[in-house]
Phi, psi and omega in degrees: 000333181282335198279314209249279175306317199279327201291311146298018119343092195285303178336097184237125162225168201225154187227118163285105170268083052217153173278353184222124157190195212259174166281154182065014177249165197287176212190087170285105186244121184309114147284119182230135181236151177141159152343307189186163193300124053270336206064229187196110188276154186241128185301170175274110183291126171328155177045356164321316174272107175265334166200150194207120196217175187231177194184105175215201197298346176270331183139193185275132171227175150269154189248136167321127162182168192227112158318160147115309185271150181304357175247117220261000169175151190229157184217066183337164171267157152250323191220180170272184200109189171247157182247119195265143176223141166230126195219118174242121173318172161277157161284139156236157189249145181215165162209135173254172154265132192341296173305328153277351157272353158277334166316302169328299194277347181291276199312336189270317166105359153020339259275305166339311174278318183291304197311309177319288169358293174281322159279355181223064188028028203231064196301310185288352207230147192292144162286083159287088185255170170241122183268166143204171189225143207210113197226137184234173208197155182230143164206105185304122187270149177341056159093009193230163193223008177338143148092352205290335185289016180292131163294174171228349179054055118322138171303307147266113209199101158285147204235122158300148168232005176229120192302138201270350186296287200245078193245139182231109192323313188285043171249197174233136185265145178222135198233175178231191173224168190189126187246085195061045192087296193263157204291134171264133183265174155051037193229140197255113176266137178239121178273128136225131185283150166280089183195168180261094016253148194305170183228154187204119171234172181213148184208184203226109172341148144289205168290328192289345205103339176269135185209130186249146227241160179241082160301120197305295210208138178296170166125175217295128194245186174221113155260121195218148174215187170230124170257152206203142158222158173276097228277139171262354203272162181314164150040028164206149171280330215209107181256147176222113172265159191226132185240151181218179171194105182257143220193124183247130209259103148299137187256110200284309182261031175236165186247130194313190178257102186269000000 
């Protein structure tokens, strides 16, 4: 089932149990995968993990983890602030049929791979692509929020700009995306909040890389986008990376979602 319907699925996210808590406590992070929240958690899979590290006020680690378990990785806190977590996958190869992978690119907001598509016939033919996935995760330490904005030097990688702390609903929260350090523009970011029924806003990068976002209501949000260039390697067409980043937003004149 992870293989096949979920295997096209751009949304990869990691949910921190708990996303707000003290020093010195342990911190379990869910892998989810699908369209949208709730998704379908995924055990941690062999050979999946190519480097997966935390980052707060003492400096850098690795986060504890085993193929094989259902928590794809755990931690302790050290300090206040935020402890930032990041995890990039190995590629995987997929091939879709032509209609789902344009429907794929439709959705994704592709336009660049589709039009290549379309100009060079080839509307009709299956989509071989190679994914890999860069996926972060923000988690607040007793009541403070220092560091959220750290990089991770992902390949694909959103950098929060707006303290997730002191967010004032009638503003906009803004992050930024970065593509090998530097801003990637004209790229379609999907906001989803974690609630029944989900919410969704969507905005598209400027020239910086930046996009500001109208949030409904506080509480776990998931940001995610895909990015796709056309691959030189044998027997894939398309390299693509898909990036998330979950992050629990508090609304300073409003009372959170209990």
């Amino acid at each position: 089932m992870l293989l096949t319907p979920l295997a096209s699925a751009h949304e990869f996210w990691l949910v921190p149990h708990d996303a707000v808590t003290g020093v010195d406590q342990q911190v379990v992070f869910e892998l989810r995968i699908g369209p949208t929240w709730p998704g379908v958690q995924s055990p941690r899979l062999k050979n999946l993990v190519d480097w997966f590290k935390a980052v707060d006020a003492q400096g850098m680690r690795t986060v504890d983890g085993r193929d094989g378990a259902l928590s794809v990785g755990h931690l302790h806190t050290r300090a206040p602030g935020a402890t930032v977590v990041a995890m990039r996958t190995h590629p995987t190869r997929i091939s879709l049929s032509a209609s789902e992978f344009n429907q794929y690119l439709e959705d994704e907001g592709l336009k660049n791979a589709l039009a290549l598509r379309k100009r060079y016939d080839l509307m009709q033919t299956q989509g071989r692509e190679q994914y890999s996935r860069c996926a972060k995760s923000i988690v607040l330490v007793d009541g403070r929020s220092e560091g959220f904005d750290q990089v991770m030097d992902l390949p694909l990688e959103f950098v929060a700009h707006t303290d997730p702390l002191k967010f004032q609903s009638r503003e906009k929260f803004q992050l930024q995306l970065l593509l090998h350090g530097e801003p990637l523009a004209d790229t379609l970011v999907k906001a989803q909040l974690k609630s029944d029924p989900v919410k969704e806003v969507t905005a598209v990068t400027d020239a910086q890389g930046r996009v500001a976002l109208p949030l409904t209501d506080p509480g776990l949000w998931l940001f995610s986008t895909v990015h796709m260039e056309p691959s030189g390697e044998d027997g894939v067409d398309w390299e693509s990376l898909w990036a998330s980043l979950t992050v629990n937003i508090s609304f300073q004149d409003r009372s959170p979602l209990q």
